[in-house]
Short mmCIF file of C-alpha atoms in Angstrom, two decimals:
data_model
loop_
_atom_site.label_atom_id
_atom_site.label_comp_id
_atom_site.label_asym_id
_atom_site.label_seq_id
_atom_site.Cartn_x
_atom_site.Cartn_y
_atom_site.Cartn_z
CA UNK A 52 10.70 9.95 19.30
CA UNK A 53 7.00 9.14 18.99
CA UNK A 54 6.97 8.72 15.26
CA UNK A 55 5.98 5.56 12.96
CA UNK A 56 8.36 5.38 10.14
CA UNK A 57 6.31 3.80 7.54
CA UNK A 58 8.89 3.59 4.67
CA UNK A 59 10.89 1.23 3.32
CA UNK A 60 13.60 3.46 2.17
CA UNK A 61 15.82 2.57 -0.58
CA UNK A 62 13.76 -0.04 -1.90
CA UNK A 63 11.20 -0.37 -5.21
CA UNK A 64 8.45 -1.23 -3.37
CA UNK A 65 6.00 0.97 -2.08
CA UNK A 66 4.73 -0.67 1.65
CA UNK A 67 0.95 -1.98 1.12
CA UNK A 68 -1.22 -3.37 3.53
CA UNK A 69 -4.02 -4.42 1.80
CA UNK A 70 -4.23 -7.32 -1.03
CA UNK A 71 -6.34 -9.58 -2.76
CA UNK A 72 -7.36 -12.41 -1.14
CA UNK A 73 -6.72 -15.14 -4.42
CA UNK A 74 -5.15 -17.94 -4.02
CA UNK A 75 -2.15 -18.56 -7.06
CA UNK A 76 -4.17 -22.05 -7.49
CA UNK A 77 -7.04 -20.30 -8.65
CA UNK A 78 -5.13 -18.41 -11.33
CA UNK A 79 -3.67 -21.78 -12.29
CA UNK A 80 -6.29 -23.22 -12.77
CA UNK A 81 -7.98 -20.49 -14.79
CA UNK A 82 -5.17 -20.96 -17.49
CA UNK A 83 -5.46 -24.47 -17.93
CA UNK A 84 -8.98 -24.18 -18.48
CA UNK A 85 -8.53 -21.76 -20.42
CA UNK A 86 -5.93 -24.10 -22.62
CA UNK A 87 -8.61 -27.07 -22.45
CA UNK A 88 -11.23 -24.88 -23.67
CA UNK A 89 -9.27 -23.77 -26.71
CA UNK A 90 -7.99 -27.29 -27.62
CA UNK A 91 -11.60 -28.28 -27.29
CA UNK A 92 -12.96 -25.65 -29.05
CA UNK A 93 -10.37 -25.76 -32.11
CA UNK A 94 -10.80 -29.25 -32.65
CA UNK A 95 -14.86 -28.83 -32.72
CA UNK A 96 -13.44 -26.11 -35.08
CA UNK A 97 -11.92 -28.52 -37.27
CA UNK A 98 -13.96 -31.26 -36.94
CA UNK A 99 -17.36 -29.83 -37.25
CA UNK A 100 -16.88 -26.11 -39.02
CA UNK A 101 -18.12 -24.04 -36.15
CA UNK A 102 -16.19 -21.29 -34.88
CA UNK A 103 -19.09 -20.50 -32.66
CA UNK A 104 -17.87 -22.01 -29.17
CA UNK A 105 -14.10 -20.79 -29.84
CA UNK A 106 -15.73 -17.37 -30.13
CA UNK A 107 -17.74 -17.57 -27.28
CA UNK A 108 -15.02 -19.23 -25.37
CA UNK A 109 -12.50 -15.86 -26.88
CA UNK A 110 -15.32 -13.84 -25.29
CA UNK A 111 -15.65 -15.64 -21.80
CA UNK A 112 -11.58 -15.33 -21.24
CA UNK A 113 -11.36 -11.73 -22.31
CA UNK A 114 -14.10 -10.93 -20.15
CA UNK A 115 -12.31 -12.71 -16.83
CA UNK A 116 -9.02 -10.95 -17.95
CA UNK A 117 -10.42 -7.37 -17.92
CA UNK A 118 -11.80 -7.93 -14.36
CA UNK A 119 -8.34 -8.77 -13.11
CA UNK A 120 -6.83 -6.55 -14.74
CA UNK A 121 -9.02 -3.66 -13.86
CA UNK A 122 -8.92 -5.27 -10.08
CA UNK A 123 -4.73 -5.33 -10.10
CA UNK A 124 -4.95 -1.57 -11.47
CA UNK A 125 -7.81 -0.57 -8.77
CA UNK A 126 -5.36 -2.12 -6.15
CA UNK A 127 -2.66 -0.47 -7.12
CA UNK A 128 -3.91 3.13 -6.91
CA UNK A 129 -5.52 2.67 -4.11
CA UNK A 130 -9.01 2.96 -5.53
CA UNK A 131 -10.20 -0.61 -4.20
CA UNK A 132 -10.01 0.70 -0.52
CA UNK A 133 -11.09 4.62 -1.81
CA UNK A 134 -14.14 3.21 -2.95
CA UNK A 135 -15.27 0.95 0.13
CA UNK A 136 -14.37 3.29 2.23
CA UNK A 137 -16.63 5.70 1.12
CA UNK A 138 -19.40 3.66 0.64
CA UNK A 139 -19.19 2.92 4.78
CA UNK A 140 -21.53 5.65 6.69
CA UNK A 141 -20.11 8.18 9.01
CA UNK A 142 -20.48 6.52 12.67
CA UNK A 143 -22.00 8.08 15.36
CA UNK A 144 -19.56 8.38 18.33
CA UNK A 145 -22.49 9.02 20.73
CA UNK A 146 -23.63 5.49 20.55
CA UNK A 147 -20.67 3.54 19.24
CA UNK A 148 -19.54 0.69 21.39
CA UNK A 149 -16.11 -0.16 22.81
CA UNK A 150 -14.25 -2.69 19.92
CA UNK A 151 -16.47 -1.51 17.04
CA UNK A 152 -15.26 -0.58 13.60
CA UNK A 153 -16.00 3.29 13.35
CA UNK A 154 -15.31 5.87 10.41
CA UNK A 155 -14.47 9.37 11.23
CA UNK A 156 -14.29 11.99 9.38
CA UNK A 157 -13.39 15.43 11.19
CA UNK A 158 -10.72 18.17 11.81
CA UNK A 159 -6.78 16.33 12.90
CA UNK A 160 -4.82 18.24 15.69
CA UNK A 161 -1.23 17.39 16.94
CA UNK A 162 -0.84 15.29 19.90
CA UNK A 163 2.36 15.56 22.02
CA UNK A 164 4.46 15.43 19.13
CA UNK A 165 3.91 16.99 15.45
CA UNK A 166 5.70 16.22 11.63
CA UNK A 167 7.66 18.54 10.08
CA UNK A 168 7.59 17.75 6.09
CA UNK A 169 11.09 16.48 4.90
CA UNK A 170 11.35 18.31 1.93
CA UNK A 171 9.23 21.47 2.25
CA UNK A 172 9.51 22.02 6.11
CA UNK A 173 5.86 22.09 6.44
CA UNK A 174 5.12 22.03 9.98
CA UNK A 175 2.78 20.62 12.65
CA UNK A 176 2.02 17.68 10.91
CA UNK A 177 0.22 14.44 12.01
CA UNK A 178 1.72 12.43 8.71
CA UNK A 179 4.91 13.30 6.22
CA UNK A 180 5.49 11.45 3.04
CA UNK A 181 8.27 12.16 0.69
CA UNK A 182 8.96 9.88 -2.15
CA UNK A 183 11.93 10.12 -4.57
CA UNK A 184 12.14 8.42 -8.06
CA UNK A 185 14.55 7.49 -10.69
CA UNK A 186 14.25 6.79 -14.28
CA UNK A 187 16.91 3.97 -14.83
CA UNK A 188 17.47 0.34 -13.98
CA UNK A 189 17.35 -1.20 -10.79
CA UNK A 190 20.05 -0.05 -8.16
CA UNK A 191 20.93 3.46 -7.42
CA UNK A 192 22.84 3.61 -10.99
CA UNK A 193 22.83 7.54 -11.65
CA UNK A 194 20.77 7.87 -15.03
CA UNK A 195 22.80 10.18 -17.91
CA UNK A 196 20.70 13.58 -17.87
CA UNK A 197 20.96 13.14 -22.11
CA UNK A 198 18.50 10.61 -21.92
CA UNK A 199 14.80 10.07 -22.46
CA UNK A 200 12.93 8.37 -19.47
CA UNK A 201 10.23 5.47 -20.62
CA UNK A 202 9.68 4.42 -16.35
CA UNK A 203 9.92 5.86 -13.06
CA UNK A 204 10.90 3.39 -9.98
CA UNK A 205 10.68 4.40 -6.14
CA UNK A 206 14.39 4.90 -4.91
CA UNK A 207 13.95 6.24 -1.87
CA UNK A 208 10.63 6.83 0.56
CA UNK A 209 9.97 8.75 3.86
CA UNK A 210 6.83 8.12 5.44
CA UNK A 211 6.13 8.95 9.43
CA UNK A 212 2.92 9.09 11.08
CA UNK A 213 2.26 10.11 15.31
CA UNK A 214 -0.75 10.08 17.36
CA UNK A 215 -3.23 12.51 16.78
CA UNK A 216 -6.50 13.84 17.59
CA UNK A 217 -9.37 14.08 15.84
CA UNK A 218 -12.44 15.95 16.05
CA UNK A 219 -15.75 14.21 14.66
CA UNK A 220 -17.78 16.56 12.46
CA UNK A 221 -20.98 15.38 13.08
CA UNK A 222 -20.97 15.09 16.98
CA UNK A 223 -17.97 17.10 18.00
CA UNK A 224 -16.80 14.12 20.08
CA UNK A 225 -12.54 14.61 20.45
CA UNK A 226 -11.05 10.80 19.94
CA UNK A 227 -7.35 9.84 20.14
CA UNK A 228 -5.95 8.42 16.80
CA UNK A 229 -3.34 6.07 17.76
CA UNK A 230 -0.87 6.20 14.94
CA UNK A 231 2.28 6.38 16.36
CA UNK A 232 4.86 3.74 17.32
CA UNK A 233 3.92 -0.13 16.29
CA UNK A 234 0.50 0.78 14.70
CA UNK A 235 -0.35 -0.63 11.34
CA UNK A 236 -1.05 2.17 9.26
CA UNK A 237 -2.57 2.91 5.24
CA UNK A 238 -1.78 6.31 4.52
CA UNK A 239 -4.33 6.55 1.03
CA UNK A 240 -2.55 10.21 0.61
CA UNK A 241 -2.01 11.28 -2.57
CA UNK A 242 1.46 12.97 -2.75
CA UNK A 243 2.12 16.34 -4.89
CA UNK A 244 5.31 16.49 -7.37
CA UNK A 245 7.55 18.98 -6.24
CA UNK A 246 10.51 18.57 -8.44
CA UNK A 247 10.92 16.65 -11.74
CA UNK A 248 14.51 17.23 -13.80
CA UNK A 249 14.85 17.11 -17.18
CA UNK A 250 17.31 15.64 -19.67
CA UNK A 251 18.84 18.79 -20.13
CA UNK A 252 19.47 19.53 -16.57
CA UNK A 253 22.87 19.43 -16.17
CA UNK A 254 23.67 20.86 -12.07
CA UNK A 255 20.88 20.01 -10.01
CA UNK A 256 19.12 22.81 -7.75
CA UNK A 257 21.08 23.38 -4.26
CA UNK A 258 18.24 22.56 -2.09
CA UNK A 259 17.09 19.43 -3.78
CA UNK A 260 21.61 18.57 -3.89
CA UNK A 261 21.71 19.14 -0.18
CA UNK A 262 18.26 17.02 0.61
CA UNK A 263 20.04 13.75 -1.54
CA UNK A 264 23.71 14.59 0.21
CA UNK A 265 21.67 14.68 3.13
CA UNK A 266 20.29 11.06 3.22
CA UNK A 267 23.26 9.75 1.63
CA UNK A 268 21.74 9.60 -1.92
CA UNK A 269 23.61 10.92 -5.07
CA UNK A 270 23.78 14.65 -6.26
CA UNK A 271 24.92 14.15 -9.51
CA UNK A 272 22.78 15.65 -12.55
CA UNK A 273 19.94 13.01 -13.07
CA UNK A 274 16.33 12.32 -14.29
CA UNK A 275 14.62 12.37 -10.90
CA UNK A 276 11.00 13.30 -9.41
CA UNK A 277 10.44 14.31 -6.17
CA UNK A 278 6.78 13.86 -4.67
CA UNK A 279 5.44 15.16 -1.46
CA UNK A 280 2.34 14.80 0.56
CA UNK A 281 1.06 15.47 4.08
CA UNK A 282 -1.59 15.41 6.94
CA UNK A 283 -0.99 19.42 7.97
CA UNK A 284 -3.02 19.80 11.66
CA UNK A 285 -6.37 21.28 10.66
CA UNK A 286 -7.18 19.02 7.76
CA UNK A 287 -10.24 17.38 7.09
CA UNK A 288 -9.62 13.49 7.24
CA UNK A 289 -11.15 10.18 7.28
CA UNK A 290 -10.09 7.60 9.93
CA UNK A 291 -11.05 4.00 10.03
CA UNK A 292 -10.31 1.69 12.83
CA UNK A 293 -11.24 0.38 16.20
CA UNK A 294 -12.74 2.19 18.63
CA UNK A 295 -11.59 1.85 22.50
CA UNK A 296 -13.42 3.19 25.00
CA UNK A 297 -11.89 4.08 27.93
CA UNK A 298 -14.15 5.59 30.91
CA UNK A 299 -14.99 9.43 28.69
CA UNK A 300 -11.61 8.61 26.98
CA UNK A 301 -12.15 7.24 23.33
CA UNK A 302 -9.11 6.05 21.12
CA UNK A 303 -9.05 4.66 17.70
CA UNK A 304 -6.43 2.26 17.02
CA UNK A 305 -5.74 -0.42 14.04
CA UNK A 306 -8.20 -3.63 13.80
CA UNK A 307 -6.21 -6.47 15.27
CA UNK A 308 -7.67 -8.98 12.34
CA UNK A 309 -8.09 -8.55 8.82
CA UNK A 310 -11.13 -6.15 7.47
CA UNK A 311 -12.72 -7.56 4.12
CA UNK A 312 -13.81 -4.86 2.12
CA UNK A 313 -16.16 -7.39 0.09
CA UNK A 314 -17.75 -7.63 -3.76
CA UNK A 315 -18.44 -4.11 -4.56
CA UNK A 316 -20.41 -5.11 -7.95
CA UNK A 317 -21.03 -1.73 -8.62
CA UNK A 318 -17.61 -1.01 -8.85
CA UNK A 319 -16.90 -4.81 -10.23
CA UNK A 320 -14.33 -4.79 -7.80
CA UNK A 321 -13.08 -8.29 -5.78
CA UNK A 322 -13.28 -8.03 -2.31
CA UNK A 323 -9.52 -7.11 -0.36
CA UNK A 324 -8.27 -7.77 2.80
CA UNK A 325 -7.26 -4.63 4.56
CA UNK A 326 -4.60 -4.85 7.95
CA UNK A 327 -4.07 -1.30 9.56
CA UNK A 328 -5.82 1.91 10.27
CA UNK A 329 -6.76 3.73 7.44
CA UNK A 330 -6.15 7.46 6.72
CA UNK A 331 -7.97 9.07 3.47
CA UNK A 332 -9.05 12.60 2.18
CA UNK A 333 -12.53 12.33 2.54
#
């Protein structure tokens, strides 16, 4: 079939395709300046009786620690990539050349072959994403339903994406996406919870028992949450990616290097390096 399976099924980790481009030396380094600047600073602190450059020094470190942190959490929700992305203009098909990076943002129709949801049988589909978690331990360890869940983990993931067509808003111009078979893709889809059990369940619902039995998964009573999203044809999306033009023929596909995203300041966000074609909500 001419489908991309995206997921990584049965594992904890969610596929990303994007990261940060920081070396672990840096981060190394960091911390033992960070140590030398307190041992300096407390000894001034001892010797001399002025708290001054430890404070400053306190101030300096807690500073760099918010940015990375705020930069780990913008990379994990996606917001990194949200945010350059939408801070690139629309292109304009009518002059774009062949091997340039274009964003599109128009109306997605099925190519020769549509999605069909795997939990809600939506239907005609250019992307499907169904994620199941599981409050617990690692492993597939069935969680007991008389318990109180403190963290979700990913259990099990379904994510498929085909070629599509889309239709540019702005000039009407009809390009082929390529996202099917051996395409890199970032699906920045946000999915909807469909199903989330409670301690007191004690029998789970007969669809959601027949969907685990299904994929070989347990049916047994269970804190679990069940997310869905999808790319239904006649959404609005956003496509970034290469453009290939091809006689009146234009394709999109995914960049065959890495795309930098670079500083956004305004965002005090660290610049990412981003390997696939990109799919968003605009």
């Amino acid at each position: 079939m001419n489908q991309n399976n995206l997921s990584l099924s049965h594992s904890n980790v969610a596929p990303q395709s994007f990261k940060l481009p920081l070396p672990s030396l840096v981060l190394y380094i960091v911390f033992f300046l960070f140590l030398f600047g307190v041992a300096v600073s407390l000894f001034i602190l001892v010797v001399v009786h002025n708290p001054l450059f430890f404070l400053c020094l306190l101030f300096l470190f807690g500073v760099i620690a918010a940015l990375i942190l705020w930069n780990s959490f913008s990379l994990r929700n996606n917001r990194t990539i949200l945010h350059y992305l939408h801070s690139l203009p629309d292109s304009d098909l009518t002059v774009a050349h062949h091997g340039q990076l274009v964003k599109i943002i128009g109306h997605v129709s099925c190519g020769n072959v549509s999605l069909e949801s795997s939990y809600e049988k939506v239907g005609r589909c250019v992307y499907t994403s169904t994620l199941l978690f599981e409050c617990g331990k690692l492993g597939l360890k069935p969680v007991d339903v008389k318990e109180s869940c403190f963290g979700w983990r990913l259990a099990y993931a379904e994510r498929l994406s085909t070629d599509f067509y889309i239709t540019d808003k702005n000039s009407g111009i009809r390009a082929l996406v390529k996202a099917g078979p051996d395409s890199r893709v970032i699906p920045l889809i946000t999915e909807s919870r469909l199903v989330t059990t409670t301690k007191n369940c004690k029998v789970l619902a007969s669809h959601l028992r027949k969907w685990l039995r299904d994929r070989n998964l347990s049916s047994e009573a269970r804190l679990l949450r069940l997310e869905e999203g999808y790319i239904k044809e006649g959404s609005s999306l956003s496509v970034f990616g290469i453009l290939q033009r091809n006689s009146d023929v234009m394709v999109v596909t995914p960049p065959q290097e890495l795309i930098s995203t670079g500083c956004l300041w305004k965002k005090l966000l660290l610049p990412v390096d981003v390997d696939g074609l990109i799919l968003a909500i605009p």
